[in-house]
């Protein structure tokens, strides 16, 4: 059951929402993570389970990556889970493995692009299912032109390299 | 604002073959300033242009850099960075939520922050601007952004008027980012995280850098559309000039 939600602006282009859910705290990260982002108020979550939701992160730059890596390194004793990671976060997880730290990645959005109309859409995929050998759909139906020609934008093995 | 093309030193050697980005980065880190990954090898037209440039001691201009529809913008302040990137995306008719919009946004952000915070040095040789400060560039320091789109991809270039980017720095950057997979990938000192060039190299199909100690650094990139993208096809070329020659 959800309890109190707190919204914490850290600057004009990033904030996060905290919600208590059963035995964990869910933190929705929203906006641009960069050198101005301050995660220090989240350090009170040390030693407790935290679920970070990345769905609404719109951009992260290299200083933002460093800020994040240093933050989760300090979040000692916590069980961390990442959910709904968009492609821009998956890219960081593949390029900078310390971005994940000791966290478990639960789900990621896989990007698809339509051969017919160039429409793009993301499909949420369970990383646990993928690790168990669950197939990644090679094609899906385009919600724009309804063709069945929507293909994954990239290579599944490379995209899920972080899940090794 | 264009960099002088004459009297450039061309760093060698060059490598042509079929590489992963990681293999390519390893070659660059070990001194390869010109690298082309292509299934047709030396028959690739871009390879010919690179070799002609090396022979003639000038920097190459590649077809992906050239268009009659190239737009230009100047950046004069760090505060204007995000607004400027949004303007570039708008003029390229890209949403930042799209795959290509995200690539262009991320690459431009990294190239602009490198230019603002690392290109300009004080008389003692230290970086002039601090990352956490709001920076107003001097008129002679303004950064030129060029961009265009075509049916096969997107062009982006960023030019500053700073100290230039030495090939040794490029090599060290690639060594650090590709040789390790732990936190040592990231620079811990105040300032940049040292991931910018690594990020752009991973995202772009073609990269060309011209560094000139007296005139600054020009970084040009090409991003292939999903329809034309081939992970085996990419290039990296670094040209360094010296006015004294």
Tab-separated table of C-alpha atoms in Angstrom:
chain	number	residue	atom	x	y	z
A	1	UNK	CA	0.000	0.000	0.000
A	2	UNK	CA	1.284	3.489	-0.873
A	3	UNK	CA	1.779	5.968	1.919
A	4	UNK	CA	3.069	9.544	2.022
A	5	UNK	CA	4.575	10.960	-1.163
A	6	UNK	CA	7.253	13.629	-0.866
A	7	UNK	CA	8.451	15.754	-3.776
A	8	UNK	CA	11.989	17.066	-3.558
A	9	UNK	CA	13.186	19.608	-6.089
A	10	UNK	CA	16.981	19.724	-6.284
A	11	UNK	CA	17.094	22.368	-9.037
A	12	UNK	CA	14.863	23.727	-11.822
A	13	UNK	CA	15.376	20.709	-14.089
A	14	UNK	CA	15.412	17.742	-11.711
A	15	UNK	CA	13.343	16.485	-8.805
A	16	UNK	CA	12.349	13.207	-7.265
A	17	UNK	CA	9.218	11.785	-5.637
A	18	UNK	CA	9.438	9.425	-2.676
A	19	UNK	CA	6.665	6.981	-1.823
A	20	UNK	CA	6.577	4.396	0.940
A	21	UNK	CA	5.452	1.043	-0.445
A	22	UNK	CA	5.182	-1.958	1.860
A	23	UNK	CA	8.758	-2.637	3.000
A	24	UNK	CA	10.590	-0.282	0.669
A	25	UNK	CA	10.819	3.301	-0.499
A	26	UNK	CA	10.128	3.982	-4.158
A	27	UNK	CA	11.989	6.971	-5.598
A	28	UNK	CA	10.827	8.292	-8.944
A	29	UNK	CA	13.638	10.277	-10.580
A	30	UNK	CA	12.311	13.030	-12.847
A	31	UNK	CA	14.169	15.320	-15.273
A	32	UNK	CA	17.820	15.891	-16.162
A	33	UNK	CA	20.634	14.440	-14.029
A	34	UNK	CA	23.727	16.622	-14.319
A	35	UNK	CA	26.340	18.485	-12.246
A	36	UNK	CA	23.554	20.448	-10.499
A	37	UNK	CA	21.783	17.338	-9.209
A	38	UNK	CA	21.940	16.813	-5.466
A	39	UNK	CA	21.057	13.371	-4.097
A	40	UNK	CA	22.257	14.104	-0.546
A	41	UNK	CA	18.747	14.167	0.971
A	42	UNK	CA	18.300	10.574	-0.206
A	43	UNK	CA	21.227	9.388	1.908
A	44	UNK	CA	18.762	9.024	4.799
A	45	UNK	CA	17.641	5.869	2.962
A	46	UNK	CA	20.879	4.097	3.923
A	47	UNK	CA	20.340	0.594	5.286
A	48	UNK	CA	16.838	0.258	3.838
A	49	UNK	CA	15.388	-1.168	0.605
A	50	UNK	CA	15.033	1.426	-2.154
A	51	UNK	CA	13.442	1.068	-5.593
A	52	UNK	CA	14.615	3.700	-8.086
A	53	UNK	CA	12.271	4.326	-11.002
A	54	UNK	CA	14.058	5.939	-13.976
A	55	UNK	CA	11.068	6.176	-16.336
A	56	UNK	CA	10.954	9.986	-16.289
A	57	UNK	CA	14.675	10.703	-16.514
A	58	UNK	CA	15.013	12.702	-19.718
A	59	UNK	CA	18.792	13.122	-19.911
A	60	UNK	CA	21.980	12.410	-18.007
A	61	UNK	CA	25.388	13.878	-18.761
A	62	UNK	CA	28.832	12.619	-17.760
A	63	UNK	CA	28.922	14.709	-14.566
A	64	UNK	CA	25.457	13.363	-13.758
A	65	UNK	CA	26.811	9.828	-14.164
A	66	UNK	CA	29.596	10.603	-11.693
A	67	UNK	CA	27.139	12.187	-9.241
A	68	UNK	CA	24.941	9.077	-9.436
A	69	UNK	CA	27.827	6.595	-9.090
A	70	UNK	CA	29.169	8.438	-6.048
A	71	UNK	CA	25.681	8.602	-4.551
A	72	UNK	CA	24.904	4.889	-4.768
A	73	UNK	CA	28.400	4.097	-3.493
A	74	UNK	CA	27.477	6.052	-0.342
A	75	UNK	CA	24.094	4.372	-0.041
A	76	UNK	CA	25.646	1.539	1.915
A	77	UNK	CA	23.601	-1.207	3.487
A	78	UNK	CA	20.636	-0.591	1.197
A	79	UNK	CA	19.068	-3.142	-1.089
A	80	UNK	CA	18.716	-1.260	-4.373
A	81	UNK	CA	16.455	-2.051	-7.303
A	82	UNK	CA	16.208	-0.186	-10.629
A	83	UNK	CA	12.918	-0.282	-12.534
A	84	UNK	CA	11.558	1.053	-15.827
A	85	UNK	CA	14.971	2.118	-17.122
A	86	UNK	CA	14.672	3.965	-20.459
A	87	UNK	CA	17.248	3.407	-23.246
A	88	UNK	CA	19.315	6.414	-22.158
A	89	UNK	CA	19.826	4.788	-18.741
A	90	UNK	CA	20.460	1.322	-20.227
A	91	UNK	CA	23.192	2.929	-22.342
A	92	UNK	CA	24.879	4.249	-19.191
A	93	UNK	CA	24.561	0.860	-17.481
A	94	UNK	CA	26.343	-0.740	-20.439
A	95	UNK	CA	29.025	1.910	-20.805
A	96	UNK	CA	29.718	2.580	-17.137
A	97	UNK	CA	29.047	-0.648	-15.174
A	98	UNK	CA	29.554	1.144	-11.844
A	99	UNK	CA	26.334	3.016	-12.674
A	100	UNK	CA	24.513	-0.108	-11.397
A	101	UNK	CA	26.730	-0.690	-8.361
A	102	UNK	CA	25.193	-3.507	-6.306
A	103	UNK	CA	21.659	-2.849	-7.505
A	104	UNK	CA	19.349	-5.337	-9.169
A	105	UNK	CA	17.886	-4.142	-12.457
A	106	UNK	CA	14.259	-5.283	-12.576
A	107	UNK	CA	12.946	-3.856	-15.839
A	108	UNK	CA	14.060	-1.838	-18.840
A	109	UNK	CA	12.353	-0.240	-21.823
A	110	UNK	CA	13.474	-1.752	-25.134
A	111	UNK	CA	13.316	0.668	-28.091
A	112	UNK	CA	11.547	-0.279	-31.331
A	113	UNK	CA	11.366	1.676	-34.582
A	114	UNK	CA	8.821	1.213	-37.393
A	115	UNK	CA	10.217	0.468	-40.856
A	116	UNK	CA	7.063	1.878	-42.398
A	117	UNK	CA	6.491	5.205	-40.652
A	118	UNK	CA	9.662	5.703	-38.494
A	119	UNK	CA	7.501	5.831	-35.364
A	120	UNK	CA	9.373	4.875	-32.189
A	121	UNK	CA	7.987	3.176	-29.122
A	122	UNK	CA	9.416	1.462	-26.071
A	123	UNK	CA	8.393	-1.930	-24.718
A	124	UNK	CA	8.851	-2.664	-21.011
A	125	UNK	CA	10.768	-5.929	-20.511
A	126	UNK	CA	11.465	-7.817	-17.292
A	127	UNK	CA	15.210	-8.323	-16.877
A	128	UNK	CA	14.538	-11.360	-14.683
A	129	UNK	CA	12.568	-12.960	-17.526
A	130	UNK	CA	15.348	-12.091	-20.006
A	131	UNK	CA	17.958	-13.698	-17.753
A	132	UNK	CA	15.820	-16.836	-17.590
A	133	UNK	CA	15.966	-17.011	-21.381
A	134	UNK	CA	12.719	-15.220	-22.122
A	135	UNK	CA	12.760	-14.084	-25.754
A	136	UNK	CA	12.857	-10.427	-26.756
A	137	UNK	CA	10.248	-9.761	-29.449
A	138	UNK	CA	12.049	-9.157	-32.751
A	139	UNK	CA	9.068	-7.268	-34.115
A	140	UNK	CA	6.008	-5.683	-32.559
A	141	UNK	CA	2.961	-3.923	-33.976
A	142	UNK	CA	3.345	-0.213	-34.604
A	143	UNK	CA	0.800	1.724	-32.563
A	144	UNK	CA	0.949	4.520	-35.152
A	145	UNK	CA	0.461	2.804	-38.541
A	146	UNK	CA	-0.573	-0.625	-37.169
A	147	UNK	CA	1.964	-2.464	-39.324
A	148	UNK	CA	3.805	-5.448	-37.853
A	149	UNK	CA	7.132	-4.075	-39.071
A	150	UNK	CA	8.349	-2.456	-35.885
A	151	UNK	CA	11.856	-3.809	-35.166
A	152	UNK	CA	14.105	-3.495	-32.141
A	153	UNK	CA	16.400	-0.486	-32.533
A	154	UNK	CA	19.730	-2.223	-31.939
A	155	UNK	CA	20.974	-5.646	-30.967
A	156	UNK	CA	19.298	-7.453	-28.034
A	157	UNK	CA	22.517	-9.101	-26.845
A	158	UNK	CA	24.339	-5.775	-26.797
A	159	UNK	CA	21.374	-3.969	-25.240
A	160	UNK	CA	21.192	-6.450	-22.373
A	161	UNK	CA	24.979	-6.654	-21.895
A	162	UNK	CA	24.543	-5.111	-18.409
A	163	UNK	CA	22.512	-8.187	-17.364
A	164	UNK	CA	25.418	-10.653	-17.671
B	1	UNK	CA	35.831	30.945	-37.770
B	2	UNK	CA	37.057	28.020	-39.855
B	3	UNK	CA	40.207	26.269	-38.788
B	4	UNK	CA	43.177	26.604	-41.116
B	5	UNK	CA	43.495	23.502	-43.273
B	6	UNK	CA	47.031	24.130	-44.437
B	7	UNK	CA	50.205	22.926	-42.792
B	8	UNK	CA	48.601	20.361	-40.553
B	9	UNK	CA	50.547	17.625	-38.903
B	10	UNK	CA	48.763	14.366	-39.593
B	11	UNK	CA	49.241	11.865	-36.834
B	12	UNK	CA	49.714	8.312	-38.014
B	13	UNK	CA	49.373	5.394	-38.203
B	14	UNK	CA	45.995	4.583	-39.643
B	15	UNK	CA	44.016	1.369	-39.306
B	16	UNK	CA	41.407	-0.038	-41.673
B	17	UNK	CA	39.476	-3.211	-40.910
B	18	UNK	CA	36.402	-4.512	-39.181
B	19	UNK	CA	36.396	-3.511	-35.525
B	20	UNK	CA	34.117	-3.249	-32.527
B	21	UNK	CA	34.100	0.172	-30.868
B	22	UNK	CA	36.093	-1.334	-27.986
B	23	UNK	CA	38.749	-2.717	-30.350
B	24	UNK	CA	38.856	0.619	-32.144
B	25	UNK	CA	39.274	2.476	-28.870
B	26	UNK	CA	42.167	0.197	-27.954
B	27	UNK	CA	43.874	1.002	-31.262
B	28	UNK	CA	43.301	4.731	-30.745
B	29	UNK	CA	44.676	4.467	-27.205
B	30	UNK	CA	47.811	2.838	-28.599
B	31	UNK	CA	48.418	5.659	-31.099
B	32	UNK	CA	46.141	5.150	-34.101
B	33	UNK	CA	44.888	8.614	-35.087
B	34	UNK	CA	42.960	7.459	-38.178
B	35	UNK	CA	40.660	4.486	-37.909
B	36	UNK	CA	38.017	3.196	-40.312
B	37	UNK	CA	35.825	0.163	-39.681
B	38	UNK	CA	34.212	-0.961	-42.919
B	39	UNK	CA	33.384	-4.251	-44.599
B	40	UNK	CA	34.964	-2.991	-47.827
B	41	UNK	CA	38.198	-2.024	-46.090
B	42	UNK	CA	40.531	0.210	-48.099
B	43	UNK	CA	37.976	0.465	-50.914
B	44	UNK	CA	35.780	2.606	-48.669
B	45	UNK	CA	35.638	6.133	-50.127
B	46	UNK	CA	36.173	7.685	-46.687
B	47	UNK	CA	39.429	5.737	-46.324
B	48	UNK	CA	40.629	7.186	-49.634
B	49	UNK	CA	39.858	10.696	-48.410
B	50	UNK	CA	41.784	10.081	-45.194
B	51	UNK	CA	44.803	8.703	-47.057
B	52	UNK	CA	44.746	11.639	-49.498
B	53	UNK	CA	44.698	14.025	-46.545
B	54	UNK	CA	47.626	12.231	-44.908
B	55	UNK	CA	49.599	12.333	-48.174
B	56	UNK	CA	48.843	16.017	-48.707
B	57	UNK	CA	49.428	17.022	-45.068
B	58	UNK	CA	45.994	18.602	-44.720
B	59	UNK	CA	42.892	17.612	-42.793
B	60	UNK	CA	40.154	15.757	-44.658
B	61	UNK	CA	36.651	16.993	-45.360
B	62	UNK	CA	34.219	14.060	-45.521
B	63	UNK	CA	30.967	13.982	-47.502
B	64	UNK	CA	28.902	13.632	-44.317
B	65	UNK	CA	30.145	17.072	-43.202
B	66	UNK	CA	28.987	18.847	-46.326
B	67	UNK	CA	25.470	20.151	-47.011
B	68	UNK	CA	23.918	23.280	-48.471
B	69	UNK	CA	21.478	23.203	-45.581
B	70	UNK	CA	23.925	23.445	-42.692
B	71	UNK	CA	22.669	25.662	-39.867
B	72	UNK	CA	24.839	27.586	-37.425
B	73	UNK	CA	24.377	28.747	-33.849
B	74	UNK	CA	26.706	30.361	-31.323
B	75	UNK	CA	26.852	29.577	-27.620
B	76	UNK	CA	28.141	32.343	-25.372
B	77	UNK	CA	27.069	31.241	-21.902
B	78	UNK	CA	26.858	27.977	-19.945
B	79	UNK	CA	23.352	28.955	-18.812
B	80	UNK	CA	22.183	28.926	-22.430
B	81	UNK	CA	23.418	25.367	-23.017
B	82	UNK	CA	20.133	23.499	-22.608
B	83	UNK	CA	18.154	26.139	-24.491
B	84	UNK	CA	20.670	25.974	-27.348
B	85	UNK	CA	20.491	22.171	-27.515
B	86	UNK	CA	16.680	22.381	-27.596
B	87	UNK	CA	16.944	24.856	-30.465
B	88	UNK	CA	19.238	22.514	-32.412
B	89	UNK	CA	16.796	19.639	-31.918
B	90	UNK	CA	13.859	21.811	-32.965
B	91	UNK	CA	15.642	22.914	-36.140
B	92	UNK	CA	16.579	19.298	-36.875
B	93	UNK	CA	12.890	18.409	-36.351
B	94	UNK	CA	13.767	15.944	-33.595
B	95	UNK	CA	12.063	15.288	-30.272
B	96	UNK	CA	14.474	14.720	-27.406
B	97	UNK	CA	12.396	11.676	-26.455
B	98	UNK	CA	13.256	10.005	-29.787
B	99	UNK	CA	16.259	7.732	-30.115
B	100	UNK	CA	18.073	10.130	-32.464
B	101	UNK	CA	17.024	13.170	-30.420
B	102	UNK	CA	18.550	11.544	-27.339
B	103	UNK	CA	21.812	10.794	-29.197
B	104	UNK	CA	22.110	14.351	-30.512
B	105	UNK	CA	21.166	15.883	-27.147
B	106	UNK	CA	23.671	13.745	-25.236
B	107	UNK	CA	26.504	14.271	-27.721
B	108	UNK	CA	25.964	18.021	-28.002
B	109	UNK	CA	25.770	18.356	-24.226
B	110	UNK	CA	29.118	16.539	-23.846
B	111	UNK	CA	30.846	18.461	-26.651
B	112	UNK	CA	29.604	21.832	-25.384
B	113	UNK	CA	30.588	21.187	-21.774
B	114	UNK	CA	34.030	20.019	-22.932
B	115	UNK	CA	34.428	23.241	-24.894
B	116	UNK	CA	33.151	25.577	-22.178
B	117	UNK	CA	34.963	24.032	-19.238
B	118	UNK	CA	38.115	22.452	-20.681
B	119	UNK	CA	39.133	24.416	-23.786
B	120	UNK	CA	39.962	27.753	-22.184
B	121	UNK	CA	42.976	28.130	-19.883
B	122	UNK	CA	44.342	30.993	-17.814
B	123	UNK	CA	47.907	32.331	-18.320
B	124	UNK	CA	49.174	29.758	-15.800
B	125	UNK	CA	47.779	26.946	-17.948
B	126	UNK	CA	44.920	26.054	-15.592
B	127	UNK	CA	41.360	25.634	-16.813
B	128	UNK	CA	39.737	29.051	-16.795
B	129	UNK	CA	36.154	28.087	-15.994
B	130	UNK	CA	34.865	25.922	-13.147
B	131	UNK	CA	32.190	23.341	-13.804
B	132	UNK	CA	29.799	24.428	-11.060
B	133	UNK	CA	29.961	28.108	-11.988
B	134	UNK	CA	27.770	29.933	-14.435
B	135	UNK	CA	30.093	30.950	-17.267
B	136	UNK	CA	29.817	33.926	-19.614
B	137	UNK	CA	32.303	33.369	-22.441
B	138	UNK	CA	34.274	36.292	-23.842
B	139	UNK	CA	33.257	37.321	-27.384
B	140	UNK	CA	36.379	35.648	-28.808
B	141	UNK	CA	35.547	32.447	-26.895
B	142	UNK	CA	32.047	31.902	-28.269
B	143	UNK	CA	31.403	28.355	-29.437
B	144	UNK	CA	30.187	27.634	-32.938
B	145	UNK	CA	27.681	24.809	-33.477
B	146	UNK	CA	26.883	23.549	-36.980
B	147	UNK	CA	24.259	20.950	-37.843
B	148	UNK	CA	22.148	19.513	-40.615
B	149	UNK	CA	20.019	16.497	-41.392
B	150	UNK	CA	19.808	14.357	-44.486
B	151	UNK	CA	17.750	11.259	-45.344
B	152	UNK	CA	20.627	9.053	-44.132
B	153	UNK	CA	21.738	10.838	-40.978
B	154	UNK	CA	22.504	13.875	-38.888
B	155	UNK	CA	25.606	16.077	-38.814
B	156	UNK	CA	26.787	17.981	-35.783
B	157	UNK	CA	29.970	19.944	-35.137
B	158	UNK	CA	31.241	22.037	-32.239
B	159	UNK	CA	34.155	24.435	-32.526
B	160	UNK	CA	35.843	26.346	-29.747
B	161	UNK	CA	38.773	28.791	-29.797
B	162	UNK	CA	40.683	27.287	-26.920
B	163	UNK	CA	43.963	25.485	-26.338
B	164	UNK	CA	43.285	22.507	-28.564
B	165	UNK	CA	42.888	18.870	-27.559
B	166	UNK	CA	46.126	16.907	-27.664
B	167	UNK	CA	46.107	13.396	-29.065
B	168	UNK	CA	47.754	12.254	-25.842
B	169	UNK	CA	44.644	13.408	-23.947
B	170	UNK	CA	42.436	11.511	-26.394
B	171	UNK	CA	44.559	8.388	-25.905
B	172	UNK	CA	44.456	8.660	-22.122
B	173	UNK	CA	40.711	9.190	-22.219
B	174	UNK	CA	40.124	6.042	-24.268
B	175	UNK	CA	42.568	4.036	-22.131
B	176	UNK	CA	40.731	4.971	-18.943
B	177	UNK	CA	37.200	4.515	-20.276
B	178	UNK	CA	37.669	1.250	-22.144
B	179	UNK	CA	40.325	-0.568	-20.120
B	180	UNK	CA	38.358	-0.696	-16.895
B	181	UNK	CA	34.786	-1.428	-15.950
B	182	UNK	CA	34.877	-0.117	-12.395
B	183	UNK	CA	34.696	3.343	-10.892
B	184	UNK	CA	38.206	4.159	-12.212
B	185	UNK	CA	36.527	4.817	-15.567
B	186	UNK	CA	35.403	8.117	-14.076
B	187	UNK	CA	37.640	11.085	-13.283
B	188	UNK	CA	37.237	11.868	-9.586
B	189	UNK	CA	38.869	15.306	-9.581
B	190	UNK	CA	36.749	18.446	-9.551
B	191	UNK	CA	35.688	19.355	-13.069
B	192	UNK	CA	34.594	16.922	-15.731
B	193	UNK	CA	34.021	13.210	-15.283
B	194	UNK	CA	36.194	12.470	-18.329
B	195	UNK	CA	33.444	10.457	-20.023
B	196	UNK	CA	32.381	12.948	-22.714
B	197	UNK	CA	34.496	11.786	-25.639
B	198	UNK	CA	33.814	8.135	-24.728
B	199	UNK	CA	30.057	8.783	-24.792
B	200	UNK	CA	30.214	10.605	-28.143
B	201	UNK	CA	32.462	7.915	-29.672
B	202	UNK	CA	29.934	5.252	-28.626
B	203	UNK	CA	26.977	7.178	-30.075
B	204	UNK	CA	28.363	8.560	-33.339
B	205	UNK	CA	29.026	6.744	-36.602
B	206	UNK	CA	31.824	9.051	-37.716
B	207	UNK	CA	33.963	11.435	-35.650
B	208	UNK	CA	36.589	13.867	-36.873
B	209	UNK	CA	38.639	16.037	-34.540
B	210	UNK	CA	40.889	18.860	-35.703
B	211	UNK	CA	42.951	20.299	-32.891
B	212	UNK	CA	44.982	23.431	-33.395
B	213	UNK	CA	46.947	24.896	-30.464
B	214	UNK	CA	46.390	28.438	-31.754
B	215	UNK	CA	42.863	28.141	-33.075
B	216	UNK	CA	41.027	25.627	-30.883
B	217	UNK	CA	39.290	22.337	-31.468
B	218	UNK	CA	36.685	21.350	-34.024
B	219	UNK	CA	34.794	18.102	-33.400
B	220	UNK	CA	32.514	16.884	-36.190
B	221	UNK	CA	30.154	13.921	-35.820
B	222	UNK	CA	27.773	11.962	-38.007
B	223	UNK	CA	24.862	9.932	-36.693
B	224	UNK	CA	23.363	7.379	-39.075
B	225	UNK	CA	19.581	6.908	-39.031
B	226	UNK	CA	18.293	3.491	-37.830
B	227	UNK	CA	17.602	2.568	-41.482
B	228	UNK	CA	21.229	3.139	-42.519
B	229	UNK	CA	22.956	2.264	-39.239
B	230	UNK	CA	25.523	-0.540	-39.407
B	231	UNK	CA	27.498	-1.242	-36.213
B	232	UNK	CA	30.498	-2.395	-38.282
B	233	UNK	CA	30.708	0.896	-40.144
B	234	UNK	CA	32.295	3.824	-38.334
B	235	UNK	CA	35.380	6.022	-38.333
B	236	UNK	CA	37.538	8.163	-36.095
B	237	UNK	CA	40.036	10.686	-37.428
B	238	UNK	CA	42.237	13.049	-35.450
B	239	UNK	CA	44.164	15.828	-37.180
B	240	UNK	CA	46.510	18.175	-35.388
B	241	UNK	CA	47.854	21.397	-36.818
B	242	UNK	CA	50.696	23.729	-35.887
B	243	UNK	CA	50.841	27.241	-37.306
B	244	UNK	CA	54.618	27.387	-36.771
B	245	UNK	CA	55.307	24.786	-39.440
